[in-house]
Amino acid sequence: MIEQDRDIPEISRRQRAIEAYAGARDRTVGTLSEAPLIALAGGLAAGALIAALLPRTSAETRAVRPTARRVKDTAKAAFKAAKDTGTEKLNEAGITREKGEYTIRSLFQSVTDAARASAGAALDAARKG
């Protein structure tokens, strides 16, 4: 810790952590309200990544094979329709890829800042206790 922080009472450090968390939360809520479709797309991408990483068993493959092709084709068509419609709506709203990337970076930065502030406050409290 910085030498100055040792002179700050624990209540003040705790208050700073609370304020940092509240600020990050407010920025996150503001970001989500500005671009909810981008946040939704990020969540869908994370879910798809997790699903892709799960291993498939041979019994599962045999049981699912008859309908897998139909489901896969239907899912591809649904994904394409959703992507095209979503892209069209985002373009109509003036939301660009660059703004989306900035919004997601800002969201993650807010969460990171809150985590760092909370961890620092917890560490300070543990050192005092």
PDB file of N, CA, C and O in Angstrom, residues 56-89:
ATOM      1  N   ARG A  56     -18.653 -34.310 -25.838  1.00  0.00           N
ATOM      2  CA  ARG A  56     -19.822 -35.098 -26.201  1.00  0.00           C
ATOM      3  C   ARG A  56     -19.459 -36.575 -26.064  1.00  0.00           C
ATOM      4  O   ARG A  56     -18.407 -37.006 -26.514  1.00  0.00           O
ATOM      5  N   THR A  57     -20.335 -37.345 -25.441  1.00  0.00           N
ATOM      6  CA  THR A  57     -20.091 -38.777 -25.267  1.00  0.00           C
ATOM      7  C   THR A  57     -20.571 -39.538 -26.499  1.00  0.00           C
ATOM      8  O   THR A  57     -21.405 -39.043 -27.264  1.00  0.00           O
ATOM      9  N   SER A  58     -20.081 -40.762 -26.673  1.00  0.00           N
ATOM     10  CA  SER A  58     -20.490 -41.560 -27.829  1.00  0.00           C
ATOM     11  C   SER A  58     -21.958 -41.970 -27.709  1.00  0.00           C
ATOM     12  O   SER A  58     -22.680 -42.021 -28.714  1.00  0.00           O
ATOM     13  N   ALA A  59     -22.423 -42.265 -26.490  1.00  0.00           N
ATOM     14  CA  ALA A  59     -23.838 -42.610 -26.305  1.00  0.00           C
ATOM     15  C   ALA A  59     -24.717 -41.417 -26.668  1.00  0.00           C
ATOM     16  O   ALA A  59     -25.776 -41.578 -27.292  1.00  0.00           O
ATOM     17  N   GLU A  60     -24.295 -40.245 -26.297  1.00  0.00           N
ATOM     18  CA  GLU A  60     -25.045 -39.036 -26.640  1.00  0.00           C
ATOM     19  C   GLU A  60     -25.089 -38.862 -28.159  1.00  0.00           C
ATOM     20  O   GLU A  60     -26.139 -38.558 -28.728  1.00  0.00           O
ATOM     21  N   THR A  61     -23.985 -39.086 -28.797  1.00  0.00           N
ATOM     22  CA  THR A  61     -23.921 -38.944 -30.250  1.00  0.00           C
ATOM     23  C   THR A  61     -24.882 -39.921 -30.931  1.00  0.00           C
ATOM     24  O   THR A  61     -25.618 -39.546 -31.847  1.00  0.00           O
ATOM     25  N   ARG A  62     -24.873 -41.203 -30.499  1.00  0.00           N
ATOM     26  CA  ARG A  62     -25.771 -42.208 -31.101  1.00  0.00           C
ATOM     27  C   ARG A  62     -27.238 -41.861 -30.866  1.00  0.00           C
ATOM     28  O   ARG A  62     -28.077 -42.028 -31.743  1.00  0.00           O
ATOM     29  N   ALA A  63     -27.569 -41.394 -29.664  1.00  0.00           N
ATOM     30  CA  ALA A  63     -28.960 -41.094 -29.333  1.00  0.00           C
ATOM     31  C   ALA A  63     -29.479 -39.862 -30.075  1.00  0.00           C
ATOM     32  O   ALA A  63     -30.645 -39.790 -30.439  1.00  0.00           O
ATOM     33  N   VAL A  64     -28.612 -38.945 -30.309  1.00  0.00           N
ATOM     34  CA  VAL A  64     -29.024 -37.662 -30.881  1.00  0.00           C
ATOM     35  C   VAL A  64     -28.882 -37.615 -32.393  1.00  0.00           C
ATOM     36  O   VAL A  64     -29.539 -36.816 -33.060  1.00  0.00           O
ATOM     37  N   ARG A  65     -28.088 -38.490 -32.963  1.00  0.00           N
ATOM     38  CA  ARG A  65     -27.767 -38.432 -34.397  1.00  0.00           C
ATOM     39  C   ARG A  65     -28.981 -38.290 -35.307  1.00  0.00           C
ATOM     40  O   ARG A  65     -28.952 -37.454 -36.228  1.00  0.00           O
ATOM     41  N   PRO A  66     -30.065 -39.047 -35.099  1.00  0.00           N
ATOM     42  CA  PRO A  66     -31.200 -38.943 -36.036  1.00  0.00           C
ATOM     43  C   PRO A  66     -31.793 -37.537 -36.140  1.00  0.00           C
ATOM     44  O   PRO A  66     -32.187 -37.102 -37.216  1.00  0.00           O
ATOM     45  N   THR A  67     -31.873 -36.841 -35.030  1.00  0.00           N
ATOM     46  CA  THR A  67     -32.489 -35.509 -35.080  1.00  0.00           C
ATOM     47  C   THR A  67     -31.454 -34.389 -35.118  1.00  0.00           C
ATOM     48  O   THR A  67     -31.812 -33.241 -35.356  1.00  0.00           O
ATOM     49  N   ALA A  68     -30.210 -34.736 -34.904  1.00  0.00           N
ATOM     50  CA  ALA A  68     -29.176 -33.699 -34.828  1.00  0.00           C
ATOM     51  C   ALA A  68     -29.080 -32.885 -36.112  1.00  0.00           C
ATOM     52  O   ALA A  68     -28.931 -31.662 -36.062  1.00  0.00           O
ATOM     53  N   ARG A  69     -29.162 -33.565 -37.248  1.00  0.00           N
ATOM     54  CA  ARG A  69     -29.057 -32.840 -38.517  1.00  0.00           C
ATOM     55  C   ARG A  69     -30.184 -31.838 -38.700  1.00  0.00           C
ATOM     56  O   ARG A  69     -29.963 -30.695 -39.090  1.00  0.00           O
ATOM     57  N   ARG A  70     -31.410 -32.291 -38.389  1.00  0.00           N
ATOM     58  CA  ARG A  70     -32.555 -31.375 -38.528  1.00  0.00           C
ATOM     59  C   ARG A  70     -32.427 -30.191 -37.573  1.00  0.00           C
ATOM     60  O   ARG A  70     -32.667 -29.045 -37.956  1.00  0.00           O
ATOM     61  N   VAL A  71     -32.051 -30.484 -36.341  1.00  0.00           N
ATOM     62  CA  VAL A  71     -31.898 -29.417 -35.352  1.00  0.00           C
ATOM     63  C   VAL A  71     -30.789 -28.463 -35.776  1.00  0.00           C
ATOM     64  O   VAL A  71     -30.929 -27.237 -35.680  1.00  0.00           O
ATOM     65  N   LYS A  72     -29.695 -29.028 -36.258  1.00  0.00           N
ATOM     66  CA  LYS A  72     -28.561 -28.200 -36.682  1.00  0.00           C
ATOM     67  C   LYS A  72     -28.961 -27.273 -37.828  1.00  0.00           C
ATOM     68  O   LYS A  72     -28.653 -26.073 -37.805  1.00  0.00           O
ATOM     69  N   ASP A  73     -29.660 -27.816 -38.822  1.00  0.00           N
ATOM     70  CA  ASP A  73     -30.092 -26.992 -39.957  1.00  0.00           C
ATOM     71  C   ASP A  73     -31.075 -25.908 -39.512  1.00  0.00           C
ATOM     72  O   ASP A  73     -30.986 -24.749 -39.946  1.00  0.00           O
ATOM     73  N   THR A  74     -32.005 -26.294 -38.636  1.00  0.00           N
ATOM     74  CA  THR A  74     -32.971 -25.314 -38.123  1.00  0.00           C
ATOM     75  C   THR A  74     -32.270 -24.243 -37.306  1.00  0.00           C
ATOM     76  O   THR A  74     -32.580 -23.052 -37.430  1.00  0.00           O
ATOM     77  N   ALA A  75     -31.327 -24.666 -36.480  1.00  0.00           N
ATOM     78  CA  ALA A  75     -30.588 -23.707 -35.655  1.00  0.00           C
ATOM     79  C   ALA A  75     -29.775 -22.742 -36.520  1.00  0.00           C
ATOM     80  O   ALA A  75     -29.718 -21.541 -36.237  1.00  0.00           O
ATOM     81  N   LYS A  76     -29.163 -23.273 -37.576  1.00  0.00           N
ATOM     82  CA  LYS A  76     -28.400 -22.396 -38.482  1.00  0.00           C
ATOM     83  C   LYS A  76     -29.312 -21.359 -39.131  1.00  0.00           C
ATOM     84  O   LYS A  76     -28.958 -20.180 -39.222  1.00  0.00           O
ATOM     85  N   ALA A  77     -30.476 -21.808 -39.574  1.00  0.00           N
ATOM     86  CA  ALA A  77     -31.418 -20.879 -40.205  1.00  0.00           C
ATOM     87  C   ALA A  77     -31.908 -19.842 -39.198  1.00  0.00           C
ATOM     88  O   ALA A  77     -32.005 -18.647 -39.518  1.00  0.00           O
ATOM     89  N   ALA A  78     -32.206 -20.284 -37.976  1.00  0.00           N
ATOM     90  CA  ALA A  78     -32.669 -19.352 -36.935  1.00  0.00           C
ATOM     91  C   ALA A  78     -31.561 -18.364 -36.577  1.00  0.00           C
ATOM     92  O   ALA A  78     -31.816 -17.163 -36.409  1.00  0.00           O
ATOM     93  N   PHE A  79     -30.338 -18.854 -36.459  1.00  0.00           N
ATOM     94  CA  PHE A  79     -29.212 -17.977 -36.141  1.00  0.00           C
ATOM     95  C   PHE A  79     -29.009 -16.931 -37.223  1.00  0.00           C
ATOM     96  O   PHE A  79     -28.833 -15.752 -36.937  1.00  0.00           O
ATOM     97  N   LYS A  80     -29.071 -17.376 -38.481  1.00  0.00           N
ATOM     98  CA  LYS A  80     -28.890 -16.429 -39.589  1.00  0.00           C
ATOM     99  C   LYS A  80     -29.990 -15.373 -39.581  1.00  0.00           C
ATOM    100  O   LYS A  80     -29.712 -14.180 -39.750  1.00  0.00           O
ATOM    101  N   ALA A  81     -31.230 -15.795 -39.371  1.00  0.00           N
ATOM    102  CA  ALA A  81     -32.340 -14.844 -39.334  1.00  0.00           C
ATOM    103  C   ALA A  81     -32.172 -13.863 -38.175  1.00  0.00           C
ATOM    104  O   ALA A  81     -32.365 -12.653 -38.339  1.00  0.00           O
ATOM    105  N   ALA A  82     -31.796 -14.380 -36.999  1.00  0.00           N
ATOM    106  CA  ALA A  82     -31.602 -13.515 -35.832  1.00  0.00           C
ATOM    107  C   ALA A  82     -30.442 -12.550 -36.062  1.00  0.00           C
ATOM    108  O   ALA A  82     -30.526 -11.365 -35.733  1.00  0.00           O
ATOM    109  N   LYS A  83     -29.359 -13.062 -36.620  1.00  0.00           N
ATOM    110  CA  LYS A  83     -28.182 -12.220 -36.890  1.00  0.00           C
ATOM    111  C   LYS A  83     -28.523 -11.107 -37.883  1.00  0.00           C
ATOM    112  O   LYS A  83     -28.195  -9.939 -37.654  1.00  0.00           O
ATOM    113  N   ASP A  84     -29.190 -11.484 -38.969  1.00  0.00           N
ATOM    114  CA  ASP A  84     -29.549 -10.484 -39.982  1.00  0.00           C
ATOM    115  C   ASP A  84     -30.489  -9.427 -39.411  1.00  0.00           C
ATOM    116  O   ASP A  84     -30.297  -8.229 -39.621  1.00  0.00           O
ATOM    117  N   THR A  85     -31.495  -9.879 -38.657  1.00  0.00           N
ATOM    118  CA  THR A  85     -32.451  -8.939 -38.066  1.00  0.00           C
ATOM    119  C   THR A  85     -31.760  -8.066 -37.026  1.00  0.00           C
ATOM    120  O   THR A  85     -31.973  -6.848 -36.987  1.00  0.00           O
ATOM    121  N   GLY A  86     -30.945  -8.685 -36.187  1.00  0.00           N
ATOM    122  CA  GLY A  86     -30.220  -7.922 -35.169  1.00  0.00           C
ATOM    123  C   GLY A  86     -29.292  -6.894 -35.778  1.00  0.00           C
ATOM    124  O   GLY A  86     -29.235  -5.743 -35.333  1.00  0.00           O
ATOM    125  N   THR A  87     -28.565  -7.295 -36.805  1.00  0.00           N
ATOM    126  CA  THR A  87     -27.665  -6.367 -37.492  1.00  0.00           C
ATOM    127  C   THR A  87     -28.436  -5.201 -38.092  1.00  0.00           C
ATOM    128  O   THR A  87     -28.027  -4.038 -37.981  1.00  0.00           O
ATOM    129  N   GLU A  88     -29.572  -5.510 -38.702  1.00  0.00           N
ATOM    130  CA  GLU A  88     -30.413  -4.459 -39.290  1.00  0.00           C
ATOM    131  C   GLU A  88     -30.893  -3.473 -38.225  1.00  0.00           C
ATOM    132  O   GLU A  88     -30.823  -2.257 -38.406  1.00  0.00           O
ATOM    133  N   LYS A  89     -31.368  -4.000 -37.098  1.00  0.00           N
ATOM    134  CA  LYS A  89     -31.870  -3.135 -36.017  1.00  0.00           C
ATOM    135  C   LYS A  89     -30.742  -2.309 -35.410  1.00  0.00           C
ATOM    136  O   LYS A  89     -30.935  -1.137 -35.075  1.00  0.00           O
TER     137      LYS A  89
END
